[in-house]
Amino acid sequence: MKLAMVKQGGAARLVRVDASGTRFWPVETLAPNMPTEMTALIAALSSGATMPEPTGEGEALDEAMLLAPLPNPPRNIFCVGKNYHAHAREFAGSGYDSSSTSAADAIPKAPIIFTKPFTSISGPWDDIPMVPGLDAEVDYEAELAVVIGRGGRCIPKASAMSHVFGYTLVNDVTARDLQGKHKQWLLGKGIDGFCPMGPFLVTADELDAQSMRVTCHVNGEKRQDATTADLIFDIPTLIETISLSMALLPGDIIATGTPEGVGIGFKPPRFLRDGDVVECAIEGIGKIRNTLRKVDAAALRGAA
């Protein structure tokens, strides 16, 4: 099943989308007794509720209608650092990695978990803001994101996949200078608008999480291309690790890490600039495309 949030008539609506991604049915009419908020729907479906199969032609879906499929998860996004072998090595050699001291310890011995505020989430076509003071060393990171369905604590690897509701795609945009300056990753990765997401949330029964291809193009040039088979720590390991410390909740998001080919992997680094277009894609989920745009810092004061 493919789910999405769309903007229609000035309002956000939860919809079910056909396999081609071109037609949709609002959940409020398809299943009147089901929740019309994504996190609540995930919880209901993971507790045994069922959604009827669509009937009729549905409505035409224009990709411009699509919003982030999970704009309000229950808390910050769980993220995983250095979780592809080649990326771990390129990061360790970049001069920006405060988590290793040499090539010898480039590959982590345990998952590196940090969080990205949910306020960083933006839509699949939204501009990525280039705010003065935060725009000098902006980088891209295409990632598979796991969405938890049935929650739980101390989940063993053997049963971890039964807690996965589905998958989406995120770009873990990062201000590398802040990441290095503060010796941790929250401020460099948590900037508002630095987590484009989408275009769909696809249920786990439709995808093989062990062999999905993750790609990223910048201005049409391929920068990243890998499969999830290259993950250092697989999805069951990540779920076991996080749930040992805290109960996972329906709608929690785990961004599983990015492959080799990020901007800091080049010599010299190739950071994003105003007007650049970044397109991330994952087989079976789709693509997101975002343009870097300068923002007037004065206009942001008091915006919250």
Coordinates of C-alpha atoms in Angstrom, one line a residue:
M1 CA 0.0 0.0 0.0
K2 CA 1.2 3.5 -0.9
L3 CA 0.1 6.4 1.3
A4 CA 0.7 10.1 0.9
M5 CA -0.3 13.6 2.2
V6 CA -1.6 15.9 -0.5
K7 CA -2.6 19.6 -0.5
Q8 CA -6.1 19.9 -2.0
G9 CA -8.5 22.8 -1.6
G10 CA -6.0 24.6 0.7
A11 CA -6.0 21.7 3.2
A12 CA -3.7 18.7 3.8
R13 CA -5.4 15.3 3.2
L14 CA -4.3 11.8 3.9
V15 CA -4.7 9.6 0.8
R16 CA -4.1 6.1 -0.6
V17 CA -2.3 6.1 -3.9
D18 CA -2.3 3.6 -6.7
A19 CA 0.8 1.6 -7.7
S20 CA 1.6 4.0 -10.5
G21 CA 1.5 7.1 -8.3
T22 CA -1.0 8.8 -10.5
R23 CA -4.4 8.3 -8.9
F24 CA -5.5 8.7 -5.2
W25 CA -8.4 8.1 -2.9
P26 CA -8.9 10.2 0.3
V27 CA -8.8 8.0 3.4
E28 CA -11.8 10.0 4.8
T29 CA -14.0 8.7 2.0
L30 CA -12.3 5.3 1.3
A31 CA -12.4 4.3 5.0
P32 CA -14.6 6.8 6.9
N33 CA -13.9 5.1 10.3
M34 CA -10.2 5.3 10.0
P35 CA -8.0 8.2 11.3
T36 CA -7.2 10.9 8.8
E37 CA -3.8 11.8 10.4
M38 CA -0.8 9.7 9.3
T39 CA 0.6 8.7 12.7
A40 CA -2.8 7.7 14.0
L41 CA -3.5 5.7 10.8
I42 CA -0.2 3.9 11.2
A43 CA -1.1 3.0 14.8
A44 CA -4.5 1.8 13.7
L45 CA -3.3 -0.4 10.8
S46 CA -0.5 -1.8 13.0
S47 CA -3.0 -2.8 15.6
G48 CA -5.1 -4.9 13.2
A49 CA -7.4 -2.4 11.5
T50 CA -7.8 -2.9 7.7
M51 CA -8.3 -0.5 4.9
P52 CA -10.7 -1.3 2.1
E53 CA -9.3 -1.7 -1.4
P54 CA -10.0 1.3 -3.6
T55 CA -12.9 1.3 -6.0
G56 CA -13.6 3.5 -9.0
E57 CA -11.1 5.6 -10.8
G58 CA -10.0 7.8 -7.9
E59 CA -8.7 11.3 -8.5
A60 CA -5.7 12.4 -10.6
L61 CA -2.6 13.0 -8.6
D62 CA -0.4 15.9 -9.7
E63 CA 3.0 15.5 -8.1
A64 CA 2.9 19.2 -7.1
M65 CA 0.2 18.3 -4.6
L66 CA 2.4 16.1 -2.6
L67 CA 3.5 17.0 0.9
A68 CA 5.9 15.3 3.3
P69 CA 4.1 12.0 4.1
L70 CA 4.9 12.2 7.8
P71 CA 5.1 15.9 8.7
N72 CA 4.4 15.3 12.4
P73 CA 6.0 12.2 13.7
P74 CA 5.7 11.5 17.5
R75 CA 9.2 12.9 18.1
N76 CA 12.6 13.7 16.5
I77 CA 13.8 11.6 13.6
F78 CA 16.3 8.9 14.7
C79 CA 19.3 9.1 12.4
V80 CA 22.3 6.8 11.9
G81 CA 25.8 8.2 11.2
K82 CA 28.4 6.4 9.0
N83 CA 26.3 3.4 8.2
Y84 CA 27.7 2.5 4.7
H85 CA 31.2 1.2 4.6
A86 CA 32.5 3.4 1.8
H87 CA 30.8 6.5 3.2
A88 CA 32.3 5.8 6.7
R89 CA 35.8 5.8 5.1
E90 CA 35.2 9.0 3.0
F91 CA 33.8 10.8 6.1
A92 CA 36.8 9.7 8.2
G93 CA 39.2 11.1 5.6
S94 CA 37.2 14.4 5.1
G95 CA 38.5 16.3 8.2
Y96 CA 34.9 16.7 9.4
D97 CA 34.5 13.5 11.4
S98 CA 34.7 14.1 15.1
S99 CA 33.7 10.5 15.8
S100 CA 37.0 8.9 14.6
T101 CA 40.6 9.8 14.9
S102 CA 42.1 7.8 12.0
A103 CA 41.3 5.5 9.1
A104 CA 41.8 2.6 11.5
D105 CA 38.6 3.4 13.4
A106 CA 36.6 4.7 10.4
I107 CA 34.1 1.9 10.5
P108 CA 32.0 2.2 13.7
K109 CA 31.8 -0.8 16.1
A110 CA 28.2 0.1 17.1
P111 CA 25.5 2.2 15.5
I112 CA 26.0 5.9 15.8
I113 CA 22.6 7.3 16.7
F114 CA 21.6 11.0 16.8
T115 CA 18.4 12.9 16.2
K116 CA 17.1 15.4 13.7
P117 CA 14.3 17.6 14.9
F118 CA 10.9 17.0 13.3
T119 CA 10.8 20.7 12.6
S120 CA 13.4 20.1 9.9
I121 CA 10.9 18.1 7.8
S122 CA 9.8 19.6 4.6
G123 CA 8.0 18.4 1.5
P124 CA 9.4 16.5 -1.5
W125 CA 9.6 19.6 -3.7
D126 CA 10.2 22.3 -1.1
D127 CA 13.2 24.6 -1.4
I128 CA 16.1 24.0 1.0
P129 CA 16.7 27.3 2.8
M130 CA 20.2 28.9 2.5
V131 CA 20.2 31.1 5.6
P132 CA 23.1 33.5 6.0
G133 CA 25.5 32.0 8.6
L134 CA 24.3 28.5 7.9
D135 CA 25.0 28.3 4.1
A136 CA 28.7 28.1 3.7
E137 CA 29.1 24.3 3.7
V138 CA 25.7 22.7 3.0
D139 CA 25.8 19.0 1.9
Y140 CA 23.3 16.4 0.8
E141 CA 22.7 12.8 2.1
A142 CA 20.1 10.6 0.4
E143 CA 18.7 8.0 2.8
L144 CA 16.2 5.3 3.2
A145 CA 13.9 6.0 6.2
V146 CA 12.2 3.3 8.2
V147 CA 8.8 4.0 9.7
I148 CA 7.8 2.1 12.8
G149 CA 4.3 0.5 13.0
R150 CA 3.9 -1.6 16.1
G151 CA 5.9 0.0 18.9
G152 CA 7.8 -1.7 21.6
R153 CA 10.8 -1.8 24.0
C154 CA 13.8 -4.2 24.0
I155 CA 12.9 -5.5 20.5
P156 CA 15.2 -8.4 19.5
K157 CA 16.6 -8.5 16.0
A158 CA 14.8 -11.7 15.2
S159 CA 11.4 -10.0 15.4
A160 CA 12.4 -6.4 14.6
M161 CA 11.0 -6.4 11.0
S162 CA 7.5 -7.1 12.3
H163 CA 7.6 -3.7 13.9
V164 CA 8.3 -1.9 10.6
F165 CA 5.2 -0.3 9.0
G166 CA 6.9 1.0 5.9
Y167 CA 9.5 3.2 4.2
T168 CA 10.0 6.6 2.8
L169 CA 12.9 8.7 1.5
V170 CA 14.7 11.6 3.2
N171 CA 17.6 14.0 2.3
D172 CA 19.6 14.5 5.5
V173 CA 20.8 17.9 4.5
T174 CA 23.8 19.0 6.7
A175 CA 25.7 22.2 7.4
R176 CA 29.2 20.6 7.6
D177 CA 30.8 23.6 9.2
L178 CA 28.4 23.5 12.1
Q179 CA 28.8 19.8 12.4
G180 CA 32.5 20.2 12.8
K181 CA 32.4 23.4 14.9
H182 CA 30.1 22.0 17.6
K183 CA 31.7 18.5 17.6
Q184 CA 28.2 16.9 17.4
W185 CA 25.5 16.8 14.7
L186 CA 22.3 18.3 16.0
L187 CA 22.8 22.0 15.1
G188 CA 24.3 21.2 11.7
K189 CA 21.6 18.8 10.7
G190 CA 18.6 20.1 12.6
I191 CA 18.1 23.3 10.6
D192 CA 14.5 24.1 9.7
G193 CA 13.8 22.7 6.2
F194 CA 16.9 20.5 6.2
C195 CA 14.9 17.2 5.9
P196 CA 13.0 17.0 2.6
M197 CA 10.8 13.8 2.8
G198 CA 8.6 11.8 0.5
P199 CA 7.2 11.4 -1.9
F200 CA 5.2 8.5 -0.5
L201 CA 5.1 6.2 2.5
V202 CA 5.2 2.6 1.1
T203 CA 4.2 -0.3 3.4
A204 CA 6.8 -2.9 4.2
D205 CA 5.0 -5.7 2.3
E206 CA 5.8 -4.0 -1.0
L207 CA 9.5 -3.6 -0.7
D208 CA 12.7 -5.6 0.0
A209 CA 14.6 -3.3 2.4
Q210 CA 17.8 -5.4 1.9
S211 CA 18.2 -4.5 -1.7
M212 CA 16.8 -1.0 -2.5
R213 CA 18.9 1.3 -4.6
V214 CA 19.6 4.8 -3.2
T215 CA 20.7 7.5 -5.6
C216 CA 21.4 11.3 -5.5
H217 CA 21.9 13.7 -8.4
V218 CA 23.0 17.3 -8.1
N219 CA 22.2 19.5 -11.1
G220 CA 21.8 16.2 -13.1
E221 CA 25.2 14.8 -12.1
K222 CA 25.0 11.5 -10.3
R223 CA 26.8 11.7 -6.9
Q224 CA 25.5 8.8 -4.9
D225 CA 24.5 5.3 -6.0
A226 CA 24.4 2.3 -3.7
T227 CA 22.1 -0.4 -2.4
T228 CA 20.9 -1.0 1.2
A229 CA 22.8 -4.3 1.0
D230 CA 25.8 -2.2 1.8
L231 CA 24.6 -1.0 5.2
I232 CA 27.0 -1.7 8.1
F233 CA 24.2 -2.1 10.6
D234 CA 21.0 -3.5 9.1
I235 CA 17.5 -2.4 10.0
P236 CA 16.9 -5.2 12.6
T237 CA 20.2 -4.1 14.4
L238 CA 19.1 -0.5 14.4
I239 CA 15.7 -1.3 15.8
E240 CA 17.2 -3.5 18.5
T241 CA 19.8 -0.9 19.4
I242 CA 17.4 2.0 19.7
S243 CA 14.6 0.1 21.5
L244 CA 16.9 -1.1 24.1
S245 CA 17.2 2.4 25.4
M246 CA 13.6 3.6 24.7
A247 CA 10.3 2.3 23.5
L248 CA 9.7 2.9 19.9
L249 CA 6.4 4.4 19.0
P250 CA 4.1 4.1 16.0
G251 CA 5.2 6.7 13.4
D252 CA 8.8 6.9 14.7
I253 CA 11.2 7.5 11.8
I254 CA 14.7 5.9 11.5
A255 CA 16.9 7.4 8.8
T256 CA 19.3 4.6 8.1
G257 CA 22.4 6.5 6.8
T258 CA 23.8 7.7 3.5
P259 CA 26.0 6.1 0.9
E260 CA 29.4 7.3 -0.4
G261 CA 29.4 10.4 -2.7
V262 CA 28.5 13.3 -0.4
G263 CA 30.1 16.7 -1.0
I264 CA 32.8 16.4 1.6
G265 CA 34.0 13.2 -0.1
F266 CA 35.4 15.2 -3.0
K267 CA 38.8 16.9 -3.0
P268 CA 38.1 19.8 -2.6
P269 CA 34.6 19.4 -1.1
R270 CA 31.7 20.2 -3.4
F271 CA 29.1 22.0 -1.3
L272 CA 25.7 23.1 -2.4
R273 CA 25.1 26.6 -3.6
D274 CA 22.1 28.8 -4.2
G275 CA 20.1 27.5 -7.2
D276 CA 21.5 24.0 -7.1
V277 CA 18.9 21.2 -7.6
V278 CA 19.2 18.0 -5.6
E279 CA 17.3 14.9 -6.6
C280 CA 17.2 11.9 -4.3
A281 CA 15.5 8.6 -5.3
I282 CA 14.9 5.1 -4.0
E283 CA 13.6 2.2 -6.0
G284 CA 10.0 1.5 -5.1
I285 CA 9.5 4.7 -3.2
G286 CA 10.1 7.4 -5.8
K287 CA 12.1 10.7 -5.9
I288 CA 12.2 14.0 -4.2
R289 CA 13.6 17.1 -5.8
N290 CA 14.6 20.2 -3.9
T291 CA 16.3 23.5 -4.9
L292 CA 18.7 25.5 -2.7
R293 CA 17.3 29.0 -2.2
K294 CA 18.7 32.0 -0.3
V295 CA 16.6 33.2 2.6
D296 CA 16.6 36.6 4.2
A297 CA 17.5 36.0 7.9
A298 CA 15.6 39.1 8.9
A299 CA 12.5 37.6 7.6
L300 CA 12.9 34.6 9.9
R301 CA 13.0 36.6 13.1
G302 CA 9.9 36.0 15.1
A303 CA 8.6 33.5 12.5
A304 CA 8.0 30.8 15.1

